[in-house]
Protein backbone atom coordinates (compact mmCIF):
# COMPACT_ATOMS: atom_id res chain seq x y z
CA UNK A 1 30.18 54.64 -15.45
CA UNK A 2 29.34 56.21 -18.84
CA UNK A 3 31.37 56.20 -21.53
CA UNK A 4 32.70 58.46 -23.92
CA UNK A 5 33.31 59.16 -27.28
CA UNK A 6 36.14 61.35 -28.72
CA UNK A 7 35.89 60.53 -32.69
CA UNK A 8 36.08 63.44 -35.43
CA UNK A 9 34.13 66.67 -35.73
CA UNK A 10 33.19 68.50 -39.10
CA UNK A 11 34.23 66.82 -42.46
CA UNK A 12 38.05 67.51 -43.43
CA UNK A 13 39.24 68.51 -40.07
CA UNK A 14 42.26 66.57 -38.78
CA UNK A 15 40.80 62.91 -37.55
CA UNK A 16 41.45 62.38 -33.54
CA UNK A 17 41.94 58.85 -32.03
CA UNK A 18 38.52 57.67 -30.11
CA UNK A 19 38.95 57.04 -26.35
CA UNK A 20 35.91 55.23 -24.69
CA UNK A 21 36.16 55.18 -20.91
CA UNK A 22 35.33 51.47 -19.66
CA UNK A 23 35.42 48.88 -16.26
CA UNK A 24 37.17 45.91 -16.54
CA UNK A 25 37.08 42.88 -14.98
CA UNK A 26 39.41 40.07 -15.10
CA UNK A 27 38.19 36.22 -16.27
CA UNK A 28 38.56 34.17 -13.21
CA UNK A 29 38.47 30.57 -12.60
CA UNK A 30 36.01 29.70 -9.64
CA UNK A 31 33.10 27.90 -8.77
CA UNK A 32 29.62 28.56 -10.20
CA UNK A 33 26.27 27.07 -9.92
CA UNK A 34 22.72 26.77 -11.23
CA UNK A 35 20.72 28.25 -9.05
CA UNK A 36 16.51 27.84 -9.33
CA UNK A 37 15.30 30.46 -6.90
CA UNK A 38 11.45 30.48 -6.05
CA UNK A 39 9.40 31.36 -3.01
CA UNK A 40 8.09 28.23 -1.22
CA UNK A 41 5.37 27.81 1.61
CA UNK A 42 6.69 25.82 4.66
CA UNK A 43 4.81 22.84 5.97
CA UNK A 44 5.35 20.49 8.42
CA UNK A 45 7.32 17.18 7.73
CA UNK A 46 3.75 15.29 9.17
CA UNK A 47 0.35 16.92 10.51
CA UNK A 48 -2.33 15.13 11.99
CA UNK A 49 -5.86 16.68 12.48
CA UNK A 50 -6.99 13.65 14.72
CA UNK A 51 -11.10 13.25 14.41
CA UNK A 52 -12.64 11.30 17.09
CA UNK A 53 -14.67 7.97 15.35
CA UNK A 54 -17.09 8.78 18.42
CA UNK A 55 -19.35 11.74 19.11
CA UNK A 56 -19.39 12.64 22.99
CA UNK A 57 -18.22 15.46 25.14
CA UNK A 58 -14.80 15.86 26.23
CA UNK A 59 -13.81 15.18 29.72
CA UNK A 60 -10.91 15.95 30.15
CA UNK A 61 -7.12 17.71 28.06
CA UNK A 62 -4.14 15.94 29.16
CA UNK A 63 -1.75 18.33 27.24
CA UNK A 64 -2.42 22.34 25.95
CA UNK A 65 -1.61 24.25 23.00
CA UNK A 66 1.99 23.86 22.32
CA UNK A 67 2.72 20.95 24.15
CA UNK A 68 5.93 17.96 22.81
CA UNK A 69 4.10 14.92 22.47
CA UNK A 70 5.36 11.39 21.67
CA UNK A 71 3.42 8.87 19.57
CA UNK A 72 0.62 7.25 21.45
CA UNK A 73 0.73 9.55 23.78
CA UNK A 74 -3.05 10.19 25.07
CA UNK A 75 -4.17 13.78 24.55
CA UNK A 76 -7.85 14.13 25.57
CA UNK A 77 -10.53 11.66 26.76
CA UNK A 78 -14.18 11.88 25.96
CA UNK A 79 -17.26 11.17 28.11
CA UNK A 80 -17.01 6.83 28.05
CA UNK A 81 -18.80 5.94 31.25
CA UNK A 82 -21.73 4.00 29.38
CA UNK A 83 -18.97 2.59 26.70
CA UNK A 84 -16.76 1.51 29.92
CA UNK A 85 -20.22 -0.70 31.43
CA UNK A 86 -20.99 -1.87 28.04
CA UNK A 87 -17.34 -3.69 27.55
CA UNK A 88 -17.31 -4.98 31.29
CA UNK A 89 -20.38 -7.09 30.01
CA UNK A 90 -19.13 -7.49 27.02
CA UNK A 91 -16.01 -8.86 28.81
CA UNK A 92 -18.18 -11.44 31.27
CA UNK A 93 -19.99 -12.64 28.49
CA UNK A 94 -16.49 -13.44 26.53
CA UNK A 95 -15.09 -15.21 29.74
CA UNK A 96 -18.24 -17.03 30.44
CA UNK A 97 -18.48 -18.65 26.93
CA UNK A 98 -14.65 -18.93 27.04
CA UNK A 99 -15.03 -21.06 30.11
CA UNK A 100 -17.98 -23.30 28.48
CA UNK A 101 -15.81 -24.16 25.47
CA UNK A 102 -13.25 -25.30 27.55
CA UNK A 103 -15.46 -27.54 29.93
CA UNK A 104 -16.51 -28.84 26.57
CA UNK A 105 -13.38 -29.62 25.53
CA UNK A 106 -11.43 -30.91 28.31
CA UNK A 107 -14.45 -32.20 30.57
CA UNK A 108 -18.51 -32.81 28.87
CA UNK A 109 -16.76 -34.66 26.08
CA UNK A 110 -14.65 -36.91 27.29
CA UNK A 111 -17.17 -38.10 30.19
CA UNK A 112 -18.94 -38.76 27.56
CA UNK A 113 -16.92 -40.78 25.33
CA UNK A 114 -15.99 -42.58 28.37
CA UNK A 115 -19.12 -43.65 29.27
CA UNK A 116 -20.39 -44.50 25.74
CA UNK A 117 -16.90 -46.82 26.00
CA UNK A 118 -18.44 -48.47 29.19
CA UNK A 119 -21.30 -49.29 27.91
CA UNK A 120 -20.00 -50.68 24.19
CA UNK A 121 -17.62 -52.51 26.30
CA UNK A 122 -20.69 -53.99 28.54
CA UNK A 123 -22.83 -55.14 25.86
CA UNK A 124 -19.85 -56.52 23.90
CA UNK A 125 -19.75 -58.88 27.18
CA UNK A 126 -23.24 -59.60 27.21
CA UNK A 127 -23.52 -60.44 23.94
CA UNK A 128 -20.66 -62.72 23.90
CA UNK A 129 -22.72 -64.46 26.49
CA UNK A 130 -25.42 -64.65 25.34
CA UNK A 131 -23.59 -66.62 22.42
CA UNK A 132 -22.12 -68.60 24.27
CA UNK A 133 -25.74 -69.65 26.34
CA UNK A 134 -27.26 -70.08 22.06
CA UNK A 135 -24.54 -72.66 21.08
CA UNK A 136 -24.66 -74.55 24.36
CA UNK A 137 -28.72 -75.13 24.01
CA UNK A 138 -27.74 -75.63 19.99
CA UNK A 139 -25.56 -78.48 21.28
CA UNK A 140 -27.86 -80.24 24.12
CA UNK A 141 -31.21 -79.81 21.21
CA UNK A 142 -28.93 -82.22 18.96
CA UNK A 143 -28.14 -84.28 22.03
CA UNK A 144 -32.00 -84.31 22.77
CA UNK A 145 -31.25 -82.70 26.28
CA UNK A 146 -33.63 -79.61 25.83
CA UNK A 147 -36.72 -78.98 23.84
CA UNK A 148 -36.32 -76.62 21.01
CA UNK A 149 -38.18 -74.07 22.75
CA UNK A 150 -35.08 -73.28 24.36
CA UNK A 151 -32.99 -72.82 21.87
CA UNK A 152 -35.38 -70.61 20.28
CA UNK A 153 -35.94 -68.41 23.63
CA UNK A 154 -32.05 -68.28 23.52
CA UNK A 155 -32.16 -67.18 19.68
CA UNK A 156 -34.34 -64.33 20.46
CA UNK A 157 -32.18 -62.92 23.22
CA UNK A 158 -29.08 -63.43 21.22
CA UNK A 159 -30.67 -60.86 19.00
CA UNK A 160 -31.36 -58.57 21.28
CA UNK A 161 -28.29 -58.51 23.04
CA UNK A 162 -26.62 -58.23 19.42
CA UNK A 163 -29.01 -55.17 18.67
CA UNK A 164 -27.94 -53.30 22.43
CA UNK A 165 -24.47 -53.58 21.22
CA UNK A 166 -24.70 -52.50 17.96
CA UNK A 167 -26.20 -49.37 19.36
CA UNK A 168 -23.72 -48.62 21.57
CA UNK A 169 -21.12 -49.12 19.34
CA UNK A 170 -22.84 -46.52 16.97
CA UNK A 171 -23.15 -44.33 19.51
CA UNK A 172 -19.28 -44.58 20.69
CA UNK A 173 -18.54 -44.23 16.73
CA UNK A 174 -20.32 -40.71 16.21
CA UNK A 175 -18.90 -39.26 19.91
CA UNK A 176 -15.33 -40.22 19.14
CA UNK A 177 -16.02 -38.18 15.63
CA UNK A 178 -19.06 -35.96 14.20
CA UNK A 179 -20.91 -35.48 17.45
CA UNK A 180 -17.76 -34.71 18.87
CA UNK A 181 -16.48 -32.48 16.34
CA UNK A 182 -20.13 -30.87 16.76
CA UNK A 183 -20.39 -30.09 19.91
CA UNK A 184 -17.05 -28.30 20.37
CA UNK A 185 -17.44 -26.09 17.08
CA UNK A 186 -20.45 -25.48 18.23
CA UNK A 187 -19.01 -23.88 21.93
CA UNK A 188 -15.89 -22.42 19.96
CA UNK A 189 -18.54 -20.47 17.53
CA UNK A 190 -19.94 -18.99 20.85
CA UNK A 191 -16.49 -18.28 22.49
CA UNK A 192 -15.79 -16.31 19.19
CA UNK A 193 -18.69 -14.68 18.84
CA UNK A 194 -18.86 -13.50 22.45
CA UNK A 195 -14.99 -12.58 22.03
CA UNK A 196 -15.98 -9.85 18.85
CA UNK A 197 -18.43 -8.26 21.06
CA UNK A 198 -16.01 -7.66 23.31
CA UNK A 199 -13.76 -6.64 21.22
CA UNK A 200 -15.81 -4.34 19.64
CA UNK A 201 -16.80 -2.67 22.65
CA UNK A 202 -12.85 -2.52 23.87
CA UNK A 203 -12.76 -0.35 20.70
CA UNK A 204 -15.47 1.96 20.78
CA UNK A 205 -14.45 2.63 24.65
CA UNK A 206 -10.42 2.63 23.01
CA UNK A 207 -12.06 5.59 20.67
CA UNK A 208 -12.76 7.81 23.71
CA UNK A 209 -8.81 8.38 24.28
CA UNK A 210 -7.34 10.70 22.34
CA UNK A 211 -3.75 9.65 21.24
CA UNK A 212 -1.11 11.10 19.24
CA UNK A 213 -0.65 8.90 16.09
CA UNK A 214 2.91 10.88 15.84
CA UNK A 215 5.56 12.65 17.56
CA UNK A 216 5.35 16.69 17.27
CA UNK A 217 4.11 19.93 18.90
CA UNK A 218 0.46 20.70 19.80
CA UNK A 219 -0.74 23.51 17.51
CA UNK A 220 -4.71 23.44 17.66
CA UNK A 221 -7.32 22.56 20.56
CA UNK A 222 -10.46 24.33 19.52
CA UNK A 223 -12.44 22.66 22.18
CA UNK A 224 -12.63 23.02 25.87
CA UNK A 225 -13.84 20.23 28.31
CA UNK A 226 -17.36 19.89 28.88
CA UNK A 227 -17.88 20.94 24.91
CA UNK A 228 -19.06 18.11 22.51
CA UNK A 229 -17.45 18.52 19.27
CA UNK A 230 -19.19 18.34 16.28
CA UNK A 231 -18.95 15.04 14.69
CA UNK A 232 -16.11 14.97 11.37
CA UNK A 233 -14.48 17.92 13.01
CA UNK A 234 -10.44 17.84 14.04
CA UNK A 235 -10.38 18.17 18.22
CA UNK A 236 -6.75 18.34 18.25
CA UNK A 237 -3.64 18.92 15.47
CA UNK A 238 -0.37 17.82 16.23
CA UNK A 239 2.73 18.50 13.88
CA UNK A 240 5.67 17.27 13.21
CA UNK A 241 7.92 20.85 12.39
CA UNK A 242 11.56 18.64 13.47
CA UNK A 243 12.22 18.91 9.93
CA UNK A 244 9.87 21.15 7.33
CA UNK A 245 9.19 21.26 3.59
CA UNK A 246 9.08 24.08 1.48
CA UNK A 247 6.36 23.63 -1.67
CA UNK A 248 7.27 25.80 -4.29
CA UNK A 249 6.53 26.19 -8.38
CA UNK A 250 8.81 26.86 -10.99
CA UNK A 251 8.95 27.09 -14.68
CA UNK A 252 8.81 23.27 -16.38
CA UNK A 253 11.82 24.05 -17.66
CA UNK A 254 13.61 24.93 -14.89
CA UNK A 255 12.12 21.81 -13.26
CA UNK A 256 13.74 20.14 -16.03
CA UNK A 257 17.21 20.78 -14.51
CA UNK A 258 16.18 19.74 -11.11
CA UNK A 259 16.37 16.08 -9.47
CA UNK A 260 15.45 14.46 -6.46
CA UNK A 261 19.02 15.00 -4.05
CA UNK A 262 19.94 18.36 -5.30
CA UNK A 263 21.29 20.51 -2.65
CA UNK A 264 19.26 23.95 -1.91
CA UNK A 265 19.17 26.71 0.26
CA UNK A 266 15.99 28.34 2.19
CA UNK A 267 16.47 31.83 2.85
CA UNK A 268 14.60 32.96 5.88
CA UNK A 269 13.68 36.79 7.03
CA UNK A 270 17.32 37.11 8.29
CA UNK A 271 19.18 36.10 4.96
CA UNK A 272 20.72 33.63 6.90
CA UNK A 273 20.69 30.40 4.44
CA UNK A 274 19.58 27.02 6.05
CA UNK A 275 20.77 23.69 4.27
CA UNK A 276 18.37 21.70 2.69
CA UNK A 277 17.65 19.23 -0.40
CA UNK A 278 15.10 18.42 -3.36
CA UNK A 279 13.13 15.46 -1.89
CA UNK A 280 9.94 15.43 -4.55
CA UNK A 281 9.46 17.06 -8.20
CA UNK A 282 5.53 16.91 -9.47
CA UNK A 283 5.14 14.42 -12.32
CA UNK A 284 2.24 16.65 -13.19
CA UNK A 285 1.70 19.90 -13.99
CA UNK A 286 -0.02 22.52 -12.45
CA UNK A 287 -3.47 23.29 -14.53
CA UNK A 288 -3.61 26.62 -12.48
CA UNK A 289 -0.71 28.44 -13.26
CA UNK A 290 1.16 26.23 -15.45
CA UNK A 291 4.26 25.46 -12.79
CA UNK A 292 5.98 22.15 -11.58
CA UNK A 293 5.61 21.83 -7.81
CA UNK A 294 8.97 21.05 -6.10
CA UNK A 295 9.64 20.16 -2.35
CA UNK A 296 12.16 21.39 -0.35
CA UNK A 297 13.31 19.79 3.25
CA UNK A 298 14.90 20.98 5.90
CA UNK A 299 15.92 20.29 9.27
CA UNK A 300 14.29 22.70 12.12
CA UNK A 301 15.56 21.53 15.36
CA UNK A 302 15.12 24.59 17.31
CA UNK A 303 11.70 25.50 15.45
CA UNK A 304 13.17 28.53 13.71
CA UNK A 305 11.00 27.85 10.60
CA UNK A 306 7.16 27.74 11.11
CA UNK A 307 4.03 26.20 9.18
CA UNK A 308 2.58 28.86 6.88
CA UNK A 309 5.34 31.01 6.55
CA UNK A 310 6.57 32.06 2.97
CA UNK A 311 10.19 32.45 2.17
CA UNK A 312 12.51 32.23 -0.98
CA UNK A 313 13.83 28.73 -2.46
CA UNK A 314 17.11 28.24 -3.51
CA UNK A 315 17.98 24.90 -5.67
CA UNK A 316 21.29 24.20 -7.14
CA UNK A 317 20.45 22.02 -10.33
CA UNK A 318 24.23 21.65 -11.11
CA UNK A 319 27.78 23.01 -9.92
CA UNK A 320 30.53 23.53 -11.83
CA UNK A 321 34.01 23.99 -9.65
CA UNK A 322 36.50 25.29 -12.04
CA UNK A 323 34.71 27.43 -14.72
CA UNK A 324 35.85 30.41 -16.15
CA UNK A 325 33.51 33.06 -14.75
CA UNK A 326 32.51 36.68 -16.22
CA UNK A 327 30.25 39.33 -14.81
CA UNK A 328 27.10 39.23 -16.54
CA UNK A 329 27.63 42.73 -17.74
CA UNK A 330 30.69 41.67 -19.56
CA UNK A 331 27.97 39.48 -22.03
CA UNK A 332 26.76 41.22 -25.34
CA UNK A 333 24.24 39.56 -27.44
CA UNK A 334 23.83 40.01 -31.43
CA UNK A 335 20.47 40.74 -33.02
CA UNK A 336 21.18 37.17 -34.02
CA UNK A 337 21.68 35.66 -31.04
CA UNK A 338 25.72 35.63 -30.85
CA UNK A 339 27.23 36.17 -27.71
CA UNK A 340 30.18 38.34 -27.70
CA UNK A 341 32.99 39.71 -24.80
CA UNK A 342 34.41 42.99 -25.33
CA UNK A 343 38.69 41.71 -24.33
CA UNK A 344 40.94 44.83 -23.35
CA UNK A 345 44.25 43.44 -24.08
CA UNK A 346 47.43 44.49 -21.73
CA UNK A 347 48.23 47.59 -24.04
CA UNK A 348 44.44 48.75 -23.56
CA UNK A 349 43.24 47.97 -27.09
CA UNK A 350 39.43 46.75 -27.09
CA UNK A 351 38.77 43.29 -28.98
CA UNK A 352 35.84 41.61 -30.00
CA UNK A 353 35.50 38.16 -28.73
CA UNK A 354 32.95 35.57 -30.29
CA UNK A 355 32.07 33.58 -26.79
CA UNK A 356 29.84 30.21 -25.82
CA UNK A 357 28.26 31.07 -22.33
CA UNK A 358 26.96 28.40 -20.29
CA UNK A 359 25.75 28.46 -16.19
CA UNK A 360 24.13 32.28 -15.32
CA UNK A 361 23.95 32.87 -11.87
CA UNK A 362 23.27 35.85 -10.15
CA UNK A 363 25.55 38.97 -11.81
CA UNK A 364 27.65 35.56 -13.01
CA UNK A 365 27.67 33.83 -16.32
CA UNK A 366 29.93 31.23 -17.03
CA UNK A 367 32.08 31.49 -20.61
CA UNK A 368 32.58 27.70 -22.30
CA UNK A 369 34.69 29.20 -25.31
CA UNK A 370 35.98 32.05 -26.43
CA UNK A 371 38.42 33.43 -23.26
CA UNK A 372 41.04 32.57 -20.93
CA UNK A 373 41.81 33.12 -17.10
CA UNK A 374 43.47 35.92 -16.32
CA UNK A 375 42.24 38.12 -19.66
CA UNK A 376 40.50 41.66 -18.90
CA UNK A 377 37.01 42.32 -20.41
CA UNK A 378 35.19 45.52 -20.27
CA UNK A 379 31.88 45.72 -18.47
CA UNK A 380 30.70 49.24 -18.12
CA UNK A 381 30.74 50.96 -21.64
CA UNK A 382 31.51 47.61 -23.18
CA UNK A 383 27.90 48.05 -24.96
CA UNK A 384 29.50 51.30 -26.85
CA UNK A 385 32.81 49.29 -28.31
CA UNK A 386 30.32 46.89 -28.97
CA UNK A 387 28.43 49.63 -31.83
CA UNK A 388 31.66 50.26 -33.19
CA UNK A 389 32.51 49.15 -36.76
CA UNK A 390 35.51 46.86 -36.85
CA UNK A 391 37.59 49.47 -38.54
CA UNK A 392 36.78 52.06 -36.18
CA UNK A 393 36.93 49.79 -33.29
CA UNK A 394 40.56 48.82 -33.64
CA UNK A 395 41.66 52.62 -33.80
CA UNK A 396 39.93 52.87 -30.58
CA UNK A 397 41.66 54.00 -27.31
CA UNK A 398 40.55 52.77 -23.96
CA UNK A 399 40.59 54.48 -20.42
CA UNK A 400 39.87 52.60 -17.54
CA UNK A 401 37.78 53.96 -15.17
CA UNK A 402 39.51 53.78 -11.71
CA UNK A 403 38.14 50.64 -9.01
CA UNK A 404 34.83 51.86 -7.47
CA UNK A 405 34.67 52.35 -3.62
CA UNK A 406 32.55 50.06 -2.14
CA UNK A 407 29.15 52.62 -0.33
CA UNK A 408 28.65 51.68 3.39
CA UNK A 409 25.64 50.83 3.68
CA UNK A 410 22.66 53.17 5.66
CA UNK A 411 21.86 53.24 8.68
CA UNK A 412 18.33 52.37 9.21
């Protein structure tokens, strides 16, 4: 409303009493906050463009555009009939070496060993006999019995029956250990070997089915079967849009204020607000356009808010419950930088008020110092009391403008 002022005319006439015609509003105690507003991007909680590690045409879609998957879930299968042969020999080939390591372990060897024990124990026997044939011709050559021919015959073949053993022995020795040992890392190396072919097949055939990595909704399948998809290129994107986050920039300072956990608001085409929180504030600054970027999440159960939209960010960076709250018209600034209230006391007289403001929000600004709750300050036409010398400002009279009548809105 504008105001007016009644003050003197020409020099010496008779001096009349200034009225200015103001709103008021009264100094309540509520609830204010610090609100960051911004416009954000939405983006899904998780996305994944899934690239296929192998290049071959697809067979066949198990799911289409649009489609709730679950993680794991297979979405399309590629072309894998000459990965599917090579892995059934790849397979064989693993079983057949898997089988020779165990007939090496549990059968080859042991025979083995056994037999080697057989024959150790054999010429253990025959060399204690043929001992025992030496010292009886040693005895009957000092008796005079036999000629010393004998004994020497009996010497040789006490040798050679000590030799036979010896060998046998050895060869017992290096079965029950190194040879052993040998021969079964040797058929374990080939078991292995034969089992990372196989493996390695199992996973280039494994590569042919599609699967979901994540649950979410089907949003791209550029391909049809029958195509073969150039290789590095996503064949299918799933996302995750159960919950969404809104990037947006702000100022650093305003970023400042903000922390991880701070409640905040999106705002979608409908006004409606839908709850959500801070989750990440940039370290870093933005070399582009100088902004901090700030994430916003939200649930979207029914799907309400989609990838790529744009709507405005609300962030509460601090609440204060009981705060005594002016309109922001009510606020008059110095050329020094003082803030000052215009208070209409309960006979109507206009006041200046030195104030502290803290929390603006909106058409809100919280005072700190300076008024009380329940106190009337002017608003409209406070600005013109505001000119007024002291002197001249205390001989002032106030009229207050009548309450406005809130316009219906138009019909559109």
């Amino acid at each position: 409303m504008c105001a007016s002022l009644v003050s003197c005319g020409r020099k010496g006439a008779t001096e009349a009493t200034p009225v200015v015609t103001v709103d008021v509003a009264p100094v309540l105690l509520s609830q204010i906050q610090r609100t960051i507003r911004a416009q954000g991007l939405i983006y899904p909680r998780q996305q994944a463009a899934i690239v296929p590690k192998v290049t071959a045409p697809i067979k066949k879609a198990y799911v289409q555009r649009g489609a709730h998957v679950r993680a794991g879930q297979v979405l399309i299968e590629l072309e894998n009939g000459d990965l599917a042969g090579a892995t059934a020999e790849s397979r064989a080939t693993y079983d057949q070496a898997q089988a020779n390591f165990e007939t090496a372990a549990k059968a080859t060897v042991p025979q083995e060993v056994q037999k080697a024990e057989l024959d150790a124990r054999a010429a253990k026997d025959a060399l204690d006999a043929q001992q025992a044939v030496y010292d009886n011709r040693q005895r009957l050559l000092q008796e005079g019995a036999i000629a010393e021919k004998e004994v020497n015959d009996a010497r040789a073949t006490l040798s050679q029956a000590r030799s036979q053993y010896e060998t046998a022995r050895k060869r017992l020795e290096d079965l029950q250990g190194f040879a052993r040992d040998q021969e079964l890392k040797a058929a374990a190396a080939q078991r292995d070997a034969a089992r990372g072919r196989f493996q390695s097949a199992e996973a280039q055939l494994g590569y042919t089915r599609i699967a979901s990595p994540i649950d979410g909704v089907v949003t791209d399948m550029p391909f049809y079967a029958g195509e073969t998809p150039p290789s590095g290129q996503p064949i299918v994107t799933v996302m995750d849009v159960s919950q969404v986050i809104a990037r947006t920039h702000v100022a650093p300072s305003e970023a400042a204020e903000l922390k991880v956990g701070d409640l905040a608001n999106l705002i979608g085409a409908d006004g409606a607000p839908i709850a959500a929180k801070v989750t990440q504030i940039s370290p870093a600054l933005d070399a582009a356009n100088t902004t901090i970027e700030v994430w916003v999440q939200a649930d979207n159960p029914d799907g309400a808010l989609r990838p790529g939209s744009s709507l405005r960010v609300e962030m509460i960076a601090k609440t204060v419950p009981d705060a005594l709250v002016v309109p922001k018209a009510a606020i008059l600034t110095s050329p020094s930088g003082a803030t000052f209230a215009i208070v209409i006391d309960k006979d109507d007289k206009p006041h200046r008020r030195k104030i502290a403001t803290g929390i603006r929000d909106g058409g809100k600004v919280q005072v700190t110092d300076g008024l009380e709750s329940g106190q009337r300050v002017a608003t409209t036409g406070a600005f013109e009391l505001f000119k007024l010398e002291p002197e001249v400002l205390s001989k002032v009279k106030v009229q207050i403008a009548p309450a406005k009548e809130e316009e219906e809105p138009e019909e559109t």
